[in-house]
PDB file of C-alpha atoms in Angstrom:
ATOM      1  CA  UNK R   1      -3.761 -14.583  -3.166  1.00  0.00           C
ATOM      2  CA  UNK R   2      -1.794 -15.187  -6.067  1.00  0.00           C
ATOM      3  CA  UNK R   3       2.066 -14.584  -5.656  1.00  0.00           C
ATOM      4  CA  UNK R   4       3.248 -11.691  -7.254  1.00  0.00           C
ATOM      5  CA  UNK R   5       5.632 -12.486  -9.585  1.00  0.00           C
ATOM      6  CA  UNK R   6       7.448 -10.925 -12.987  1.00  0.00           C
ATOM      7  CA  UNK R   7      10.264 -12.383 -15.446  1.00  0.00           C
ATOM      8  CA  UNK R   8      12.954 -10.919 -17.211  1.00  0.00           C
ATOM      9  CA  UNK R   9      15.306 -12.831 -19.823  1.00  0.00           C
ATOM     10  CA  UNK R  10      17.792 -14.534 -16.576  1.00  0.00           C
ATOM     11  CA  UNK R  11      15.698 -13.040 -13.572  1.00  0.00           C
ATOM     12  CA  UNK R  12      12.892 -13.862 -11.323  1.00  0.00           C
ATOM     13  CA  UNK R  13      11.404 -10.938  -9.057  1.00  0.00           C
ATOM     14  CA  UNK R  14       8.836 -12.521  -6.764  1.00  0.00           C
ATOM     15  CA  UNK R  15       6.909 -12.900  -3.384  1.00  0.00           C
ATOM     16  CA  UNK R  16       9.388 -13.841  -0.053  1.00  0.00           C
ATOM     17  CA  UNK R  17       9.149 -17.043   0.697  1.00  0.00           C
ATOM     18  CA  UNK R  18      10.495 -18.493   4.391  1.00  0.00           C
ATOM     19  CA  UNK R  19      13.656 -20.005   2.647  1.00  0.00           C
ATOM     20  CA  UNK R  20      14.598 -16.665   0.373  1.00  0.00           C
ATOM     21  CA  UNK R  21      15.520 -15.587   4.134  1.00  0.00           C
ATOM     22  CA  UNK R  22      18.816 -16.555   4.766  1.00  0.00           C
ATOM     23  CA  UNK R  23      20.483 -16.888   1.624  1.00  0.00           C
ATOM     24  CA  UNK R  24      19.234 -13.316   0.994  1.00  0.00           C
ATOM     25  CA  UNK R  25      21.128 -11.996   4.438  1.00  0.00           C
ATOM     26  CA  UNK R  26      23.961 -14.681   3.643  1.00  0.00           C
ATOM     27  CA  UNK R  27      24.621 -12.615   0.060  1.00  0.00           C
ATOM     28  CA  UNK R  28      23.944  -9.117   1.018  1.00  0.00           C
ATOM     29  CA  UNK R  29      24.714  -8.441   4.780  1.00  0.00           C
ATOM     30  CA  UNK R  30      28.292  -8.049   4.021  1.00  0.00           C
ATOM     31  CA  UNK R  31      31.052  -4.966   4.354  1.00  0.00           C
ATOM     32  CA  UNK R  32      30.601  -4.226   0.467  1.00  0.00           C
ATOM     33  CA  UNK R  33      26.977  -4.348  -0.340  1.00  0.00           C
ATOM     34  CA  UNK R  34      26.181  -2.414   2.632  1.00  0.00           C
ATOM     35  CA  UNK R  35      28.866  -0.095   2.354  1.00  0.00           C
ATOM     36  CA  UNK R  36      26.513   2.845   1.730  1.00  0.00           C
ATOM     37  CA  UNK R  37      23.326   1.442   3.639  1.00  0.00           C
ATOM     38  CA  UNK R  38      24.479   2.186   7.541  1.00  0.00           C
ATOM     39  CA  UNK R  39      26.954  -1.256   7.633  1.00  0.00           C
ATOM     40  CA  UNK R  40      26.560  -4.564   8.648  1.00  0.00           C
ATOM     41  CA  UNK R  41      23.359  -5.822  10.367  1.00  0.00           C
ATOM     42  CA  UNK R  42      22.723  -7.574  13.176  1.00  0.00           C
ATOM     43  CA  UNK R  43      19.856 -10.077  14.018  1.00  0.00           C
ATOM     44  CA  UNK R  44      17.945  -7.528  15.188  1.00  0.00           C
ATOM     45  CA  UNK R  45      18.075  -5.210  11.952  1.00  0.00           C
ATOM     46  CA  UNK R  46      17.421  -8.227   9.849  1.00  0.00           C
ATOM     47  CA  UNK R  47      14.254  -9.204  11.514  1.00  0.00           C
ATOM     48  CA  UNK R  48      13.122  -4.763  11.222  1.00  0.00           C
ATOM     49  CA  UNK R  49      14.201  -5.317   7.893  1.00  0.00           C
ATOM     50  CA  UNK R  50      12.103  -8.536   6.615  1.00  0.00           C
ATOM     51  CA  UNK R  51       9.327  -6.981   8.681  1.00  0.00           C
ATOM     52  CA  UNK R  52       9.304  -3.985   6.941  1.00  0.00           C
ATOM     53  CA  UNK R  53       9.629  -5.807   3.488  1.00  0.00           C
ATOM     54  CA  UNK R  54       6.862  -7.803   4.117  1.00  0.00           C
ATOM     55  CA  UNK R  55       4.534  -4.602   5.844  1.00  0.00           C
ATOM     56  CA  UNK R  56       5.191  -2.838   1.952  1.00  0.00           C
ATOM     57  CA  UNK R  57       3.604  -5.821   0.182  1.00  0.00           C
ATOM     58  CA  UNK R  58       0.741  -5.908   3.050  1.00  0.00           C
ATOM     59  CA  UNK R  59      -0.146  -2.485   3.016  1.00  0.00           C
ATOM     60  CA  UNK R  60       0.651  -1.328  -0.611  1.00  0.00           C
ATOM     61  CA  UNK R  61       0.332  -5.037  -2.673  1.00  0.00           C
ATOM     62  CA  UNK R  62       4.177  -4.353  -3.360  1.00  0.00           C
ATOM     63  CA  UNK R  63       7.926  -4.259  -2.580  1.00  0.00           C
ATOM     64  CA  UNK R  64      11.516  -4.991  -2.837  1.00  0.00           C
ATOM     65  CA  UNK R  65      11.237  -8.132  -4.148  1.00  0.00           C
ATOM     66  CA  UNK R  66      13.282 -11.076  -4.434  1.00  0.00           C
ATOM     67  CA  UNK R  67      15.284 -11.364  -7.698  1.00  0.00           C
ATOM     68  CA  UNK R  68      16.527 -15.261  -8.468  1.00  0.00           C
ATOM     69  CA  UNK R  69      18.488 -15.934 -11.237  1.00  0.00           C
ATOM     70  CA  UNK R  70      16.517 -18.364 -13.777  1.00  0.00           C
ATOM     71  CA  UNK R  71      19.667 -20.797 -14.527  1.00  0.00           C
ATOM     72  CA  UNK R  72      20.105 -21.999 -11.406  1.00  0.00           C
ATOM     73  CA  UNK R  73      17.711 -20.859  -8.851  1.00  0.00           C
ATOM     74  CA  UNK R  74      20.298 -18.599  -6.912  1.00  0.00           C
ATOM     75  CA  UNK R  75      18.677 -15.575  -4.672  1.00  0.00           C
ATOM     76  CA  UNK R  76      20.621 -12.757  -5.997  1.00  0.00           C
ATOM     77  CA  UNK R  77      18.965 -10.119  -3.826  1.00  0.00           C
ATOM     78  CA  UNK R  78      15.732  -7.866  -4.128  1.00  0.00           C
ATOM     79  CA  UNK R  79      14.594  -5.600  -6.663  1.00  0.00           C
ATOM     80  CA  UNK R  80      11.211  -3.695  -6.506  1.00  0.00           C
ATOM     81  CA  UNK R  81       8.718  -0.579  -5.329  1.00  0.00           C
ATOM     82  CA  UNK R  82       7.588   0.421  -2.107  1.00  0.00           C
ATOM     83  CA  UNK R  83       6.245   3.526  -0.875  1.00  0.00           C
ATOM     84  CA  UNK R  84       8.857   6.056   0.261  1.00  0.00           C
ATOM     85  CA  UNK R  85       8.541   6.189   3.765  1.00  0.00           C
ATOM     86  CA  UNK R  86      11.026   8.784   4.732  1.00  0.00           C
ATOM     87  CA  UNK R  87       8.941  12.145   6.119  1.00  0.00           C
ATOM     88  CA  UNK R  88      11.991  14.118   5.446  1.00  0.00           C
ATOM     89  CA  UNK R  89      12.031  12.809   1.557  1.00  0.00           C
ATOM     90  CA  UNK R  90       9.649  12.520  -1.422  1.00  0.00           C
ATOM     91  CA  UNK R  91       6.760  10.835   1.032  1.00  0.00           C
ATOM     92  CA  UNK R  92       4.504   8.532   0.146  1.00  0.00           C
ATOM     93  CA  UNK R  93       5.543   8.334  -3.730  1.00  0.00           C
ATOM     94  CA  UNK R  94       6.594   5.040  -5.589  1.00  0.00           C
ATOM     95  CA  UNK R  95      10.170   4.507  -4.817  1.00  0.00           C
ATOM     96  CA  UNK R  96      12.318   1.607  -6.868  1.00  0.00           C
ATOM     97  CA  UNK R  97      15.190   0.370  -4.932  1.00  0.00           C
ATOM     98  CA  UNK R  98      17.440  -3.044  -5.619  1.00  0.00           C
ATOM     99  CA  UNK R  99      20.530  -4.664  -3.234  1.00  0.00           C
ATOM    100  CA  UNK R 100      22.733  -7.178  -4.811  1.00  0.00           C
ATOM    101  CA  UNK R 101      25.111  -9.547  -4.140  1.00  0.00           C
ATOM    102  CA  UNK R 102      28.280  -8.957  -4.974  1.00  0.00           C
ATOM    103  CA  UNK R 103      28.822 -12.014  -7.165  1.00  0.00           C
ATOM    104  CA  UNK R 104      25.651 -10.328  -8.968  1.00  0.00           C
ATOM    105  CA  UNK R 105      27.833  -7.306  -9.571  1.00  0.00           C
ATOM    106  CA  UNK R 106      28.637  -5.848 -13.028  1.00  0.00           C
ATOM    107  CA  UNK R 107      26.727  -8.822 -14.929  1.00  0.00           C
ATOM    108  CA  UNK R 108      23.365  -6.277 -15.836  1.00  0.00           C
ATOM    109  CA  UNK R 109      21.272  -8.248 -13.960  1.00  0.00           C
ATOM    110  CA  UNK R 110      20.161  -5.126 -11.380  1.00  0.00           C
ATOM    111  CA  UNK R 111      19.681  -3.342 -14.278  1.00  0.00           C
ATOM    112  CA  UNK R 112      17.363  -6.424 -16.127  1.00  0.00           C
ATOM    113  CA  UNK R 113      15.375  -6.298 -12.258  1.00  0.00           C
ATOM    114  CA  UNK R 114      15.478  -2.328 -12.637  1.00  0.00           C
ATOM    115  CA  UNK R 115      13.403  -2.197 -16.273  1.00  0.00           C
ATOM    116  CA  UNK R 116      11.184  -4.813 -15.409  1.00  0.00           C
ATOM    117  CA  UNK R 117      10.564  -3.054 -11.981  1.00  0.00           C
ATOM    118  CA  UNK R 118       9.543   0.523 -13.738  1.00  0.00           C
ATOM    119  CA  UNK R 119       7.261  -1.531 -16.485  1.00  0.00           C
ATOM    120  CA  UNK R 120       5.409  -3.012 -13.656  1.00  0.00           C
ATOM    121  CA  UNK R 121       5.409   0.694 -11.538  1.00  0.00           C
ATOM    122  CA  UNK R 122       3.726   2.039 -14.782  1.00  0.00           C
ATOM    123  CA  UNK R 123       1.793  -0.657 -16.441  1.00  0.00           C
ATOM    124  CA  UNK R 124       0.830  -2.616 -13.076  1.00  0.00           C
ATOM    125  CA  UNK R 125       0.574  -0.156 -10.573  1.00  0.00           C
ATOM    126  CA  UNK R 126      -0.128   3.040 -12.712  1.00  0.00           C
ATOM    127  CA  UNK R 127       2.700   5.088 -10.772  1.00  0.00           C
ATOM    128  CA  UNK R 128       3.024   8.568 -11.881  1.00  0.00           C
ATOM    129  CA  UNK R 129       6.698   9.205  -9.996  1.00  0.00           C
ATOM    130  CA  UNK R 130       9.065   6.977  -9.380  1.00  0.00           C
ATOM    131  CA  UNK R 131      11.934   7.751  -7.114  1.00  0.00           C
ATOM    132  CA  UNK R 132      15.180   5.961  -6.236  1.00  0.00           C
ATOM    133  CA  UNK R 133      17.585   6.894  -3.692  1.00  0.00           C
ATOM    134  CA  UNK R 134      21.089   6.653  -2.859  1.00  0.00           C
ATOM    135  CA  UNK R 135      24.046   8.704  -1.125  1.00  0.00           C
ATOM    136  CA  UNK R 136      26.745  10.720  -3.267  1.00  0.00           C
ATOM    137  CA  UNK R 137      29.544   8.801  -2.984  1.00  0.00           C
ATOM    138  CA  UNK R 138      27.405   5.292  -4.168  1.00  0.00           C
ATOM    139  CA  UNK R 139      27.799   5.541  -8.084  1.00  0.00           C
ATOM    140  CA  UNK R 140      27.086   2.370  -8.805  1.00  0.00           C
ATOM    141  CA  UNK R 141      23.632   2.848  -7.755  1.00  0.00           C
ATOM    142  CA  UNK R 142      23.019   6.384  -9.424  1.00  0.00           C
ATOM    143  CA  UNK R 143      25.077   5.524 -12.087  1.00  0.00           C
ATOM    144  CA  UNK R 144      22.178   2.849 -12.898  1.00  0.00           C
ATOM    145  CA  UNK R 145      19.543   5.302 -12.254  1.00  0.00           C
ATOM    146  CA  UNK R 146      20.957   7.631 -14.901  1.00  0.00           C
ATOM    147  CA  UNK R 147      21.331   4.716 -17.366  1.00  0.00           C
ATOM    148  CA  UNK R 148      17.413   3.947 -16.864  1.00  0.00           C
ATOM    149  CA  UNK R 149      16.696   7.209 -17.950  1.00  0.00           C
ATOM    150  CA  UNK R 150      15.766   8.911 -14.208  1.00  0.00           C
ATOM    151  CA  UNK R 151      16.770  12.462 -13.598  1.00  0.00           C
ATOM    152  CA  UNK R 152      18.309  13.934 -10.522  1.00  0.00           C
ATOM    153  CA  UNK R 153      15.998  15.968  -8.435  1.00  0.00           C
ATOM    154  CA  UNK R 154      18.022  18.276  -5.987  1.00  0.00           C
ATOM    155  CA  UNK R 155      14.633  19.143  -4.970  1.00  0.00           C
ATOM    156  CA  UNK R 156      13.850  16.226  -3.269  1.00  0.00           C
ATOM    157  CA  UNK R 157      17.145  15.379  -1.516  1.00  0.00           C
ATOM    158  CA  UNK R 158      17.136  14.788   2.170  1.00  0.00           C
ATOM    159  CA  UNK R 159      18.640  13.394   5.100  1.00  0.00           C
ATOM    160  CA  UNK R 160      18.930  10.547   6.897  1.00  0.00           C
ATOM    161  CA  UNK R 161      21.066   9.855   9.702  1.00  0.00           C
ATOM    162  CA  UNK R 162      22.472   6.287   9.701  1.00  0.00           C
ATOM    163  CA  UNK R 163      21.827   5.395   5.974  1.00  0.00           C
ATOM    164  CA  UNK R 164      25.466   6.278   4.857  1.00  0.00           C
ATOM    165  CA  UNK R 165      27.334   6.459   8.420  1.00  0.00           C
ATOM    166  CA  UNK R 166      30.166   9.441   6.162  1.00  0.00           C
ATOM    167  CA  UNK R 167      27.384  11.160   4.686  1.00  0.00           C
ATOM    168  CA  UNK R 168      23.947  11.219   5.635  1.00  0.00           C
ATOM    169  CA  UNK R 169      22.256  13.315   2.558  1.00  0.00           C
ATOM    170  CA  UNK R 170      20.272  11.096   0.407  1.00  0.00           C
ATOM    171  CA  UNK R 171      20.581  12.511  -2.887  1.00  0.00           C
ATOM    172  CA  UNK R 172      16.772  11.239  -5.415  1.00  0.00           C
ATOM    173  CA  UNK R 173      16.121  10.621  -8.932  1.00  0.00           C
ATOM    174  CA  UNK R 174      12.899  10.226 -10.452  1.00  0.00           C
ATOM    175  CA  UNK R 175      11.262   9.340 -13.639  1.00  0.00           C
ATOM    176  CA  UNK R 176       7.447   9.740 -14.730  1.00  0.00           C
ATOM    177  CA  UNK R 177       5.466   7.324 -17.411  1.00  0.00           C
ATOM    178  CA  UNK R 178       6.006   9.597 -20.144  1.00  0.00           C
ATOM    179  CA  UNK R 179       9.974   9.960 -19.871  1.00  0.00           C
ATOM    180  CA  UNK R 180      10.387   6.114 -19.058  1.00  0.00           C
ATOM    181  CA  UNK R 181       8.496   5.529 -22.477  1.00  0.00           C
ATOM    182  CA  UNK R 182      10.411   8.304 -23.992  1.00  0.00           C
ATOM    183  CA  UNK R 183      14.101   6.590 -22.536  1.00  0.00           C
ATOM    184  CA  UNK R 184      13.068   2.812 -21.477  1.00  0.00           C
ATOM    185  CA  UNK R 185      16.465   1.164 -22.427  1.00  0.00           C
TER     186      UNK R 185
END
């Protein structure tokens, strides 16, 4: 099978590969980035989390995927759609998530993986919702979601236990095909 794989102006979002591993965990499995994602992992977590990663593009032909920067081959972090997975939440619809580095931080490029993650949800993959989720107190990551055009949906809020150890209520916004045409930045 072909690897999956889309470009942006300065960004890669492709297929894992074995040596994406560490650097990605290296870049991202620190106090700041997961702040707002249930802390630091362990071995353990890391190995549930690449699992999981790599179950989404068995089982759906998608997922977070990993975003490298063009110029110099850097693994920046992941960018991409799964399926939601959280009973409590918006089950089973098209959910866009990203995790940067901090280095990555404030330079656009989550927003550059963002837009060419929502053309692929609607062109690709023919999506009719997509979701993204965050906590409250995590404005960076709505404040993007608001800046790609997605609305909050109160309706769709949950929680999760774990995912913000301060404040478990995962708060969703959503876009469909029509308003990502009508807003696509």
């Amino acid at each position: 099978m072909a690897e999956f794989r889309l470009e942006t102006d300065r960004l890669v979002l492709r297929d894992w590969r074995e040596e994406d591993w560490a650097p990605f965990w290296e870049g991202t499995n620190t106090p700041a980035v997961m702040q707002w994602l249930g802390g630091l992992v362990d071995d353990a977590k890391m190995a549930d989390g690449r699992a999981r990663l790599e179950r989404y593009q068995r089982d759906f032909g998608h997922t977070f995927w990993v975003v490298e920067r063009k110029q110099d081959a850097s693994i920046l972090g992941f960018c991409g759609l799964k399926r939601c997975t959280d009973e409590e939440g918006p089950f089973g619809e098209f959910e866009a998530g990203w995790r940067f580095r901090e280095e990555a931080w404030g330079k656009g490029y989550a927003k550059e993986a963002a837009i060419a993650t929502l053309d692929a949800a609607f062109e690709h993959f023919g999506a009719e919702l997509v979701v993204a989720l965050t906590v409250k107190n995590n404005t960076g990551s709505w404040g993007l979601m608001k800046r790609l055009g997605m609305a909050r949906r109160e309706d769709m809020d949950f929680d999760l236990p774990g995912f913000d150890p301060g404040d478990p209520h995962v708060i969703v916004y959503a876009i469909t095909p029509d308003q990502w045409k009508a807003s696509r930045p």
